[in-house]
Amino acid sequence: MSVPQYRKAAALALVAGLGLSLTACSTKSDDGDSNAGGKVTITVDCQPVGSQKELLQNWNADVAEFQRQNPDIVVKSVSVGEQCNNPPDFTARLAGGTVTDVFYGYMTDLQQVLDSGQAMDITEYANKENVPTWDSVDPALKEVFTDGGKLYAVPVKNYSMGLVYNKVLFQQAGLDVNNPPKTWADVRAAAKKISALGNGVAGYSEYSAGNTGGWHFTALLYSQGGQVLTPDGKKADFNNPMGRQVLQNLKDMRYGDNSMGARQLLQWGDLLTNAAAGKVGMFIGAPDATQAIVSQFQGKFQDWAMAPMPGQDGPAKGTLGGGEGYFFKKGLTPEQVKAGLKWIAYQKLTPGKGQFDYVRAKPQNYPVGLPQPLLFANGSEAQKQELELRKANANLDTANFALFEATPVPIKGEPRNAQAIYAVLDAAMSGVLTNPNANVDALLKTAEDKVNQLLAAES
């Protein structure tokens, strides 16, 4: 699931599940002998919370089967509620030294994990012996968790963004659902037709608050070929023609065409609530945005389809990608690292098992068929196996995602210190969406100065 979406989704389950989760298990591997009785014990976080009954049952079943297959390994599961969806809580746990032996983090978390001094170099252990599908894992994802030639985490989820569009509104507006917009000019033209339907329908909708505005500014900037920071990460690099084009496109749709609706300052749940209610024609998002629309906001899968990220004058030059992985706590024994890798391999990286157990997920009505989590390299053996299983067990119309999947756009990761930068860029996004007289150049200059101050303070 795309990052901000996952944070929100898990937060919804937090209240009911936190009590159970915090009592489930200690997070310390040294509570007892990690090799007692000839068995290797590891603690692993992000066990589903108690309110997620089926997910928790699935997790527990996976642990039981894994331990049956590996009788010398004991997995102690830990559900820590917000750690897995709330960056400040994750940071606090790092600072407090209370992370589990094998702990979850976002792709954007590598630097702060390294800064905390708690990450273990697992380079020598990450191989086919411990992770049978290791050679199929996309090298670009491994690189995200690599620093100075050393690997510190194993990727377990990956996503990229595209154009999500409502087929029902497209048809009502006389648009071809099989020929969605390819450029931002196409998006603007389609948005005008969709918004002309009236009844509060926004042709195109966009975030501008709660860090989500900055998140999407980054995605839109990537589509132009831009980047948020200079390659050395020391300066802001969005106050340029590409950044101006991002904001100008939005300002033109918002106030030139009046095709983005009157309500602005939208955060994650706001936009998806409107989308589920049939009030949004298009927005950018990851494939699992449709899952959230259905599972959390009572929308319908069949109403939605995805296309590649639009470009300014042709194909997009890039799109934002992100994801998750599992780090290993410094100080583990070699046996614990190997045990942790084997668990991650079983639960996260084996077609037909764990998160790829589509036979189990299908009757539980979890969506099967979304082009995600995109962990395996194109043409790899694991990718072929996963794709065959996904198609065989799909419970949604995969044709709605065929164009997105068949037209890959180069993926760029999130910038360093992403959340703080996104908070700054929210102001630029909200500026052009709430003020018809907004000065695009001034908004970018202000954001540039603030990001540079942020980076300087950090260094």
Short mmCIF file of C-alpha atoms in Angstrom, two decimals:
data_model
loop_
_atom_site.label_atom_id
_atom_site.label_comp_id
_atom_site.label_asym_id
_atom_site.label_seq_id
_atom_site.Cartn_x
_atom_site.Cartn_y
_atom_site.Cartn_z
CA MET A 1 0.00 0.00 0.00
CA SER A 2 1.22 3.45 -0.77
CA VAL A 3 2.80 5.00 2.26
CA PRO A 4 0.37 7.67 3.49
CA GLN A 5 -2.51 5.36 2.72
CA TYR A 6 -1.03 2.61 4.84
CA ARG A 7 -0.52 4.98 7.72
CA LYS A 8 -4.14 6.03 7.62
CA ALA A 9 -5.51 2.54 7.19
CA ALA A 10 -3.61 1.17 10.10
CA ALA A 11 -4.52 4.13 12.25
CA LEU A 12 -8.19 3.28 11.82
CA ALA A 13 -7.54 -0.09 13.37
CA LEU A 14 -5.33 1.24 16.11
CA VAL A 15 -7.86 2.14 18.77
CA ALA A 16 -9.42 -1.30 18.91
CA GLY A 17 -6.22 -3.20 18.48
CA LEU A 18 -3.65 -1.35 20.51
CA GLY A 19 -4.49 -2.92 23.84
CA LEU A 20 -3.93 -6.41 22.57
CA SER A 21 -0.94 -5.48 20.48
CA LEU A 22 1.08 -3.94 23.27
CA THR A 23 0.60 -6.93 25.50
CA ALA A 24 1.32 -9.44 22.78
CA CYS A 25 5.03 -9.68 23.33
CA SER A 26 8.14 -7.91 24.44
CA THR A 27 10.15 -6.19 21.73
CA LYS A 28 13.49 -7.18 23.20
CA SER A 29 15.39 -10.14 21.87
CA ASP A 30 17.47 -10.35 25.02
CA ASP A 31 14.56 -11.05 27.33
CA GLY A 32 15.79 -14.60 27.29
CA ASP A 33 18.47 -16.63 25.64
CA SER A 34 18.06 -16.12 21.88
CA ASN A 35 19.50 -19.59 21.35
CA ALA A 36 17.88 -21.37 24.28
CA GLY A 37 17.37 -25.08 23.89
CA GLY A 38 19.14 -25.10 20.58
CA LYS A 39 16.45 -22.90 19.08
CA VAL A 40 17.03 -19.46 17.58
CA THR A 41 14.52 -16.84 18.72
CA ILE A 42 13.72 -13.62 16.84
CA THR A 43 11.23 -10.85 17.55
CA VAL A 44 9.41 -9.42 14.55
CA ASP A 45 7.08 -6.42 14.53
CA CYS A 46 4.02 -5.34 12.58
CA GLN A 47 1.89 -8.28 13.48
CA PRO A 48 -1.69 -7.23 12.56
CA VAL A 49 -3.65 -5.69 15.41
CA GLY A 50 -6.46 -7.60 17.11
CA SER A 51 -9.26 -5.84 15.26
CA GLN A 52 -7.84 -7.14 11.97
CA LYS A 53 -9.11 -10.61 12.75
CA GLU A 54 -8.53 -12.34 9.44
CA LEU A 55 -5.17 -10.70 8.88
CA LEU A 56 -4.12 -11.69 12.38
CA GLN A 57 -5.30 -15.26 11.80
CA ASN A 58 -3.33 -15.36 8.57
CA TRP A 59 -0.21 -14.04 10.29
CA ASN A 60 -0.48 -16.55 13.11
CA ALA A 61 -1.04 -19.38 10.63
CA ASP A 62 2.06 -18.29 8.73
CA VAL A 63 4.11 -18.25 11.92
CA ALA A 64 2.88 -21.72 12.85
CA GLU A 65 3.63 -23.18 9.44
CA PHE A 66 7.02 -21.47 9.24
CA GLN A 67 8.00 -22.85 12.64
CA ARG A 68 6.78 -26.29 11.63
CA GLN A 69 9.06 -26.14 8.59
CA ASN A 70 11.88 -24.62 10.65
CA PRO A 71 11.70 -26.33 14.05
CA ASP A 72 14.90 -24.64 15.21
CA ILE A 73 13.46 -21.13 14.84
CA VAL A 74 11.01 -19.38 17.19
CA VAL A 75 9.24 -16.26 15.88
CA LYS A 76 7.91 -13.93 18.58
CA SER A 77 5.37 -11.64 16.92
CA VAL A 78 4.92 -8.06 18.03
CA SER A 79 2.15 -5.68 17.03
CA VAL A 80 3.14 -2.20 18.10
CA GLY A 81 0.23 -0.29 16.66
CA GLU A 82 1.45 3.03 15.40
CA GLN A 83 5.02 2.04 14.82
CA CYS A 84 4.05 0.53 11.50
CA ASN A 85 2.06 3.52 10.28
CA ASN A 86 3.15 6.57 12.22
CA PRO A 87 6.58 8.07 11.45
CA PRO A 88 6.95 9.98 14.76
CA ASP A 89 6.28 6.81 16.75
CA PHE A 90 8.74 4.86 14.66
CA THR A 91 11.34 7.55 15.24
CA ALA A 92 10.67 7.44 18.97
CA ARG A 93 11.15 3.70 19.08
CA LEU A 94 14.43 4.07 17.25
CA ALA A 95 15.55 6.73 19.71
CA GLY A 96 14.47 4.57 22.63
CA GLY A 97 16.22 1.50 21.32
CA THR A 98 13.05 -0.58 21.54
CA VAL A 99 12.81 -1.86 17.99
CA THR A 100 12.43 -5.59 17.51
CA ASP A 101 15.16 -7.84 16.13
CA VAL A 102 13.58 -7.61 12.68
CA PHE A 103 11.76 -4.31 12.33
CA TYR A 104 9.60 -2.66 9.71
CA GLY A 105 10.43 0.63 8.04
CA TYR A 106 9.64 2.71 4.98
CA MET A 107 12.05 3.10 2.12
CA THR A 108 12.46 6.68 3.28
CA ASP A 109 13.60 5.54 6.72
CA LEU A 110 17.06 4.23 5.82
CA GLN A 111 18.92 7.40 6.77
CA GLN A 112 17.31 7.81 10.16
CA VAL A 113 17.80 4.14 10.93
CA LEU A 114 21.50 4.50 10.06
CA ASP A 115 21.73 7.71 12.08
CA SER A 116 20.28 5.88 15.07
CA GLY A 117 23.11 3.36 14.90
CA GLN A 118 20.70 0.44 15.12
CA ALA A 119 20.90 -1.02 11.66
CA MET A 120 22.88 -4.18 11.04
CA ASP A 121 24.76 -4.78 7.81
CA ILE A 122 23.14 -7.92 6.38
CA THR A 123 24.97 -7.96 3.06
CA GLU A 124 26.76 -11.28 3.61
CA TYR A 125 23.56 -13.04 4.69
CA ALA A 126 21.20 -11.86 1.94
CA ASN A 127 21.51 -14.67 -0.57
CA LYS A 128 19.62 -17.56 -2.13
CA GLU A 129 20.45 -19.84 0.78
CA ASN A 130 18.44 -17.71 3.20
CA VAL A 131 16.06 -16.06 0.71
CA PRO A 132 15.37 -18.47 -2.16
CA THR A 133 13.87 -15.75 -4.40
CA TRP A 134 16.64 -13.25 -3.67
CA ASP A 135 17.95 -13.21 -7.24
CA SER A 136 14.45 -12.34 -8.47
CA VAL A 137 14.02 -9.32 -6.19
CA ASP A 138 14.25 -6.10 -8.18
CA PRO A 139 17.83 -4.80 -7.81
CA ALA A 140 16.53 -1.23 -7.71
CA LEU A 141 14.63 -2.04 -4.52
CA LYS A 142 17.69 -3.58 -2.92
CA GLU A 143 19.57 -0.41 -3.78
CA VAL A 144 17.03 1.69 -1.86
CA PHE A 145 18.09 -0.06 1.34
CA THR A 146 21.80 0.03 0.54
CA ASP A 147 24.30 2.59 1.79
CA GLY A 148 28.00 2.59 1.05
CA GLY A 149 27.70 -0.81 -0.61
CA LYS A 150 26.12 -2.36 2.48
CA LEU A 151 22.59 -3.74 2.61
CA TYR A 152 20.55 -2.89 5.70
CA ALA A 153 17.03 -4.12 4.92
CA VAL A 154 15.00 -6.44 2.73
CA PRO A 155 12.28 -4.85 0.56
CA VAL A 156 8.82 -6.35 1.09
CA LYS A 157 6.50 -3.95 -0.74
CA ASN A 158 6.76 -1.53 -3.60
CA TYR A 159 4.34 0.74 -5.43
CA SER A 160 4.28 3.39 -8.13
CA MET A 161 1.73 6.03 -9.02
CA GLY A 162 -0.44 6.51 -12.05
CA LEU A 163 -3.70 8.16 -13.07
CA VAL A 164 -6.72 6.67 -11.28
CA TYR A 165 -9.98 7.42 -13.05
CA ASN A 166 -13.69 6.80 -12.61
CA LYS A 167 -15.04 4.88 -15.60
CA VAL A 168 -18.66 5.73 -14.80
CA LEU A 169 -17.97 9.47 -14.86
CA PHE A 170 -15.87 9.08 -18.00
CA GLN A 171 -18.81 7.44 -19.77
CA GLN A 172 -21.27 10.04 -18.52
CA ALA A 173 -18.97 12.80 -19.81
CA GLY A 174 -18.64 11.13 -23.22
CA LEU A 175 -15.00 10.14 -22.69
CA ASP A 176 -13.44 6.88 -23.86
CA VAL A 177 -12.68 4.70 -20.84
CA ASN A 178 -10.20 2.75 -22.94
CA ASN A 179 -8.29 5.85 -23.96
CA PRO A 180 -7.56 7.77 -20.76
CA PRO A 181 -5.51 11.00 -20.74
CA LYS A 182 -1.84 10.64 -21.59
CA THR A 183 -0.68 14.20 -20.97
CA TRP A 184 -1.57 16.91 -18.48
CA ALA A 185 -3.27 18.78 -21.32
CA ASP A 186 -5.43 15.69 -21.85
CA VAL A 187 -6.17 15.57 -18.11
CA ARG A 188 -7.22 19.22 -18.17
CA ALA A 189 -9.52 18.69 -21.15
CA ALA A 190 -11.11 15.58 -19.61
CA ALA A 191 -11.50 17.31 -16.24
CA LYS A 192 -13.47 20.12 -17.85
CA LYS A 193 -15.90 17.66 -19.41
CA ILE A 194 -16.31 15.66 -16.22
CA SER A 195 -16.82 18.69 -13.99
CA ALA A 196 -19.45 19.93 -16.47
CA LEU A 197 -21.61 17.04 -15.24
CA GLY A 198 -22.31 19.22 -12.21
CA ASN A 199 -23.67 17.87 -8.94
CA GLY A 200 -20.43 18.71 -7.16
CA VAL A 201 -18.27 16.46 -9.33
CA ALA A 202 -14.59 17.41 -9.57
CA GLY A 203 -12.98 16.49 -12.87
CA TYR A 204 -9.59 16.16 -11.22
CA SER A 205 -8.90 16.23 -7.51
CA GLU A 206 -5.70 16.86 -5.61
CA TYR A 207 -4.28 16.91 -2.07
CA SER A 208 -2.88 19.99 -0.37
CA ALA A 209 -2.71 19.34 3.39
CA GLY A 210 -1.33 16.94 5.98
CA ASN A 211 1.92 16.41 3.99
CA THR A 212 -0.11 14.80 1.20
CA GLY A 213 0.13 17.95 -0.91
CA GLY A 214 3.92 17.80 -0.85
CA TRP A 215 3.79 14.09 -1.49
CA HIS A 216 1.77 14.63 -4.66
CA PHE A 217 3.77 17.70 -5.71
CA THR A 218 6.75 15.35 -5.76
CA ALA A 219 4.90 12.84 -7.92
CA LEU A 220 3.77 15.56 -10.34
CA LEU A 221 7.28 17.00 -10.47
CA TYR A 222 8.70 13.58 -11.33
CA SER A 223 6.24 13.34 -14.22
CA GLN A 224 7.81 16.54 -15.58
CA GLY A 225 11.29 15.07 -15.25
CA GLY A 226 12.17 17.08 -12.16
CA GLN A 227 13.56 16.23 -8.77
CA VAL A 228 12.93 17.61 -5.30
CA LEU A 229 16.59 17.77 -4.21
CA THR A 230 19.90 18.10 -5.98
CA PRO A 231 21.71 14.78 -6.52
CA ASP A 232 23.87 15.36 -3.45
CA GLY A 233 20.74 15.96 -1.38
CA LYS A 234 22.02 19.28 -0.07
CA LYS A 235 19.74 21.77 -1.85
CA ALA A 236 16.15 22.09 -3.01
CA ASP A 237 15.81 21.62 -6.76
CA PHE A 238 12.16 22.31 -7.58
CA ASN A 239 12.16 26.10 -8.04
CA ASN A 240 12.53 25.83 -11.80
CA PRO A 241 10.35 25.58 -14.94
CA MET A 242 9.28 22.03 -14.06
CA GLY A 243 8.13 23.01 -10.60
CA ARG A 244 6.35 26.04 -12.01
CA GLN A 245 4.58 23.86 -14.57
CA VAL A 246 3.26 21.58 -11.81
CA LEU A 247 1.68 24.46 -9.93
CA GLN A 248 0.51 26.26 -13.08
CA ASN A 249 -1.29 23.15 -14.31
CA LEU A 250 -3.19 22.93 -11.05
CA LYS A 251 -3.94 26.65 -10.90
CA ASP A 252 -5.26 26.57 -14.46
CA MET A 253 -7.59 23.67 -13.69
CA ARG A 254 -8.69 25.10 -10.34
CA TYR A 255 -9.37 28.70 -11.35
CA GLY A 256 -9.08 28.79 -15.14
CA ASP A 257 -11.44 25.88 -15.74
CA ASN A 258 -13.12 25.47 -12.35
CA SER A 259 -12.73 21.71 -12.82
CA MET A 260 -11.30 20.73 -9.43
CA GLY A 261 -14.26 21.37 -7.16
CA ALA A 262 -14.72 24.06 -4.54
CA ARG A 263 -13.52 22.10 -1.53
CA GLN A 264 -9.74 22.14 -1.13
CA LEU A 265 -7.11 21.46 1.56
CA LEU A 266 -7.89 17.80 1.05
CA GLN A 267 -6.02 15.10 2.93
CA TRP A 268 -5.86 11.42 2.18
CA GLY A 269 -9.25 10.35 3.50
CA ASP A 270 -11.02 13.46 2.17
CA LEU A 271 -10.21 12.79 -1.45
CA LEU A 272 -10.95 9.07 -1.27
CA THR A 273 -14.24 9.70 0.51
CA ASN A 274 -15.25 11.99 -2.35
CA ALA A 275 -14.02 9.45 -4.88
CA ALA A 276 -16.03 6.63 -3.31
CA ALA A 277 -19.11 8.87 -3.47
CA GLY A 278 -18.66 9.31 -7.22
CA LYS A 279 -17.55 12.94 -6.94
CA VAL A 280 -14.03 12.62 -8.39
CA GLY A 281 -13.24 11.94 -12.03
CA MET A 282 -9.46 11.55 -11.77
CA PHE A 283 -6.59 11.71 -9.30
CA ILE A 284 -3.10 10.32 -9.10
CA GLY A 285 -2.46 7.36 -6.84
CA ALA A 286 -1.13 3.84 -6.49
CA PRO A 287 -3.19 0.76 -7.44
CA ASP A 288 -4.22 0.13 -3.86
CA ALA A 289 -5.97 3.50 -3.74
CA THR A 290 -8.86 1.63 -5.32
CA GLN A 291 -8.64 -0.93 -2.54
CA ALA A 292 -9.02 1.82 0.05
CA ILE A 293 -11.94 3.34 -1.86
CA VAL A 294 -13.74 0.01 -1.67
CA SER A 295 -12.73 -1.36 1.73
CA GLN A 296 -12.82 1.85 3.73
CA PHE A 297 -15.10 4.23 1.88
CA GLN A 298 -17.73 1.92 0.37
CA GLY A 299 -16.87 2.48 -3.27
CA LYS A 300 -16.96 -0.10 -6.07
CA PHE A 301 -13.97 -1.74 -7.71
CA GLN A 302 -15.71 -1.93 -11.07
CA ASP A 303 -15.99 1.86 -11.25
CA TRP A 304 -12.24 2.44 -11.30
CA ALA A 305 -9.34 1.94 -13.68
CA MET A 306 -5.72 3.06 -13.86
CA ALA A 307 -3.52 4.55 -16.55
CA PRO A 308 0.18 5.46 -16.50
CA MET A 309 1.18 8.79 -14.99
CA PRO A 310 0.54 11.55 -17.58
CA GLY A 311 3.44 13.61 -18.92
CA GLN A 312 3.52 17.27 -19.88
CA ASP A 313 3.84 16.87 -23.64
CA GLY A 314 4.18 13.10 -23.98
CA PRO A 315 4.84 10.10 -21.76
CA ALA A 316 5.70 10.94 -18.18
CA LYS A 317 9.42 11.13 -17.51
CA GLY A 318 9.04 9.56 -14.11
CA THR A 319 6.64 8.61 -11.37
CA LEU A 320 6.89 8.43 -7.63
CA GLY A 321 7.49 5.05 -6.11
CA GLY A 322 7.81 3.92 -2.55
CA GLY A 323 7.49 0.97 -0.30
CA GLU A 324 8.51 -0.89 2.78
CA GLY A 325 11.12 -3.25 4.10
CA TYR A 326 12.45 -4.98 7.18
CA PHE A 327 15.64 -3.89 8.93
CA PHE A 328 17.76 -6.00 11.28
CA LYS A 329 18.77 -4.72 14.67
CA LYS A 330 22.49 -4.29 15.28
CA GLY A 331 23.97 -6.92 17.57
CA LEU A 332 22.03 -9.94 16.37
CA THR A 333 23.88 -13.23 16.10
CA PRO A 334 24.49 -14.63 12.60
CA GLU A 335 21.94 -17.33 13.42
CA GLN A 336 19.31 -14.70 14.26
CA VAL A 337 19.96 -12.77 11.05
CA LYS A 338 19.61 -15.95 9.01
CA ALA A 339 16.44 -16.88 10.90
CA GLY A 340 15.01 -13.41 10.28
CA LEU A 341 15.79 -13.58 6.59
CA LYS A 342 14.16 -16.98 6.31
CA TRP A 343 11.02 -15.64 7.99
CA ILE A 344 10.89 -12.60 5.69
CA ALA A 345 11.48 -14.88 2.72
CA TYR A 346 8.60 -17.13 3.74
CA GLN A 347 6.07 -14.44 4.65
CA LYS A 348 6.93 -11.68 2.16
CA LEU A 349 8.94 -13.03 -0.76
CA THR A 350 7.56 -16.43 -1.74
CA PRO A 351 4.85 -16.72 -4.43
CA GLY A 352 1.94 -18.64 -2.95
CA LYS A 353 2.89 -17.92 0.67
CA GLY A 354 2.24 -15.12 3.14
CA GLN A 355 1.35 -11.89 1.36
CA PHE A 356 1.28 -13.79 -1.93
CA ASP A 357 -1.13 -16.48 -0.70
CA TYR A 358 -3.83 -15.48 -3.17
CA VAL A 359 -5.70 -18.77 -2.72
CA ARG A 360 -6.25 -17.78 0.90
CA ALA A 361 -6.94 -14.12 0.20
CA LYS A 362 -9.53 -14.65 -2.52
CA PRO A 363 -12.35 -16.13 -0.39
CA GLN A 364 -11.54 -13.61 2.34
CA ASN A 365 -12.45 -10.89 -0.19
CA TYR A 366 -9.09 -9.21 -0.10
CA PRO A 367 -8.41 -7.83 -3.58
CA VAL A 368 -6.40 -10.14 -5.77
CA GLY A 369 -5.31 -8.81 -9.13
CA LEU A 370 -3.87 -5.41 -8.30
CA PRO A 371 -0.48 -4.83 -9.94
CA GLN A 372 1.27 -4.57 -6.61
CA PRO A 373 3.56 -5.05 -4.57
CA LEU A 374 5.95 -5.16 -7.56
CA LEU A 375 8.85 -6.78 -5.75
CA PHE A 376 10.26 -9.00 -8.44
CA ALA A 377 12.26 -7.95 -11.49
CA ASN A 378 10.62 -8.15 -14.90
CA GLY A 379 11.13 -11.56 -16.44
CA SER A 380 12.39 -13.17 -13.25
CA GLU A 381 11.19 -16.61 -12.28
CA ALA A 382 9.48 -15.36 -9.11
CA GLN A 383 7.68 -12.64 -11.05
CA LYS A 384 6.32 -15.22 -13.50
CA GLN A 385 5.09 -17.43 -10.66
CA GLU A 386 3.50 -14.52 -8.80
CA LEU A 387 1.81 -13.23 -11.95
CA GLU A 388 0.36 -16.66 -12.79
CA LEU A 389 -1.01 -17.06 -9.28
CA ARG A 390 -2.42 -13.54 -9.31
CA LYS A 391 -4.23 -14.07 -12.61
CA ALA A 392 -5.53 -17.49 -11.59
CA ASN A 393 -7.06 -16.16 -8.38
CA ALA A 394 -8.05 -12.62 -9.36
CA ASN A 395 -11.29 -11.47 -7.80
CA LEU A 396 -11.37 -8.12 -9.59
CA ASP A 397 -11.20 -7.18 -13.24
CA THR A 398 -7.48 -7.01 -14.02
CA ALA A 399 -8.29 -5.35 -17.35
CA ASN A 400 -8.87 -2.15 -15.40
CA PHE A 401 -5.17 -2.08 -14.56
CA ALA A 402 -3.80 -3.55 -17.79
CA LEU A 403 -2.83 -0.23 -19.36
CA PHE A 404 -1.05 0.90 -16.20
CA GLU A 405 0.80 -2.38 -15.89
CA ALA A 406 1.70 -2.64 -19.57
CA THR A 407 3.12 0.89 -19.78
CA PRO A 408 5.70 1.21 -17.03
CA VAL A 409 7.07 4.64 -16.21
CA PRO A 410 10.53 5.07 -14.66
CA ILE A 411 10.15 5.03 -10.90
CA LYS A 412 11.87 7.53 -8.64
CA GLY A 413 11.97 7.20 -4.87
CA GLU A 414 11.00 9.72 -2.27
CA PRO A 415 13.52 12.39 -1.28
CA ARG A 416 15.55 12.21 1.88
CA ASN A 417 13.67 13.59 4.89
CA ALA A 418 10.55 13.28 2.79
CA GLN A 419 7.89 14.02 5.38
CA ALA A 420 9.45 17.29 6.52
CA ILE A 421 9.84 18.41 2.91
CA TYR A 422 6.29 17.40 2.08
CA ALA A 423 5.03 19.55 4.95
CA VAL A 424 6.78 22.56 3.41
CA LEU A 425 5.46 21.85 -0.06
CA ASP A 426 1.89 21.57 1.21
CA ALA A 427 1.86 25.38 1.33
CA ALA A 428 2.74 25.68 -2.36
CA MET A 429 0.01 23.23 -3.31
CA SER A 430 -2.64 24.81 -1.11
CA GLY A 431 -1.58 28.24 -2.37
CA VAL A 432 -2.55 27.58 -5.98
CA LEU A 433 -5.69 25.67 -5.00
CA THR A 434 -7.13 28.22 -2.57
CA ASN A 435 -6.02 31.60 -3.92
CA PRO A 436 -6.91 32.68 -7.46
CA ASN A 437 -4.22 35.36 -7.25
CA ALA A 438 -1.50 33.03 -5.99
CA ASN A 439 1.97 33.89 -7.28
CA VAL A 440 3.51 30.60 -8.40
CA ASP A 441 7.06 31.96 -8.42
CA ALA A 442 6.71 33.35 -4.91
CA LEU A 443 5.27 30.10 -3.60
CA LEU A 444 8.16 28.11 -5.03
CA LYS A 445 10.76 30.56 -3.74
CA THR A 446 9.33 30.42 -0.23
CA ALA A 447 9.24 26.63 -0.28
CA GLU A 448 12.77 26.49 -1.67
CA ASP A 449 14.11 28.71 1.12
CA LYS A 450 12.37 26.66 3.80
CA VAL A 451 13.60 23.33 2.44
CA ASN A 452 17.15 24.68 2.20
CA GLN A 453 16.91 25.85 5.80
CA LEU A 454 15.66 22.42 6.77
CA LEU A 455 18.53 20.70 4.98
CA ALA A 456 21.09 23.08 6.47
CA ALA A 457 19.80 22.47 9.97
CA GLU A 458 19.88 18.75 9.38
CA SER A 459 23.49 18.79 8.24
#
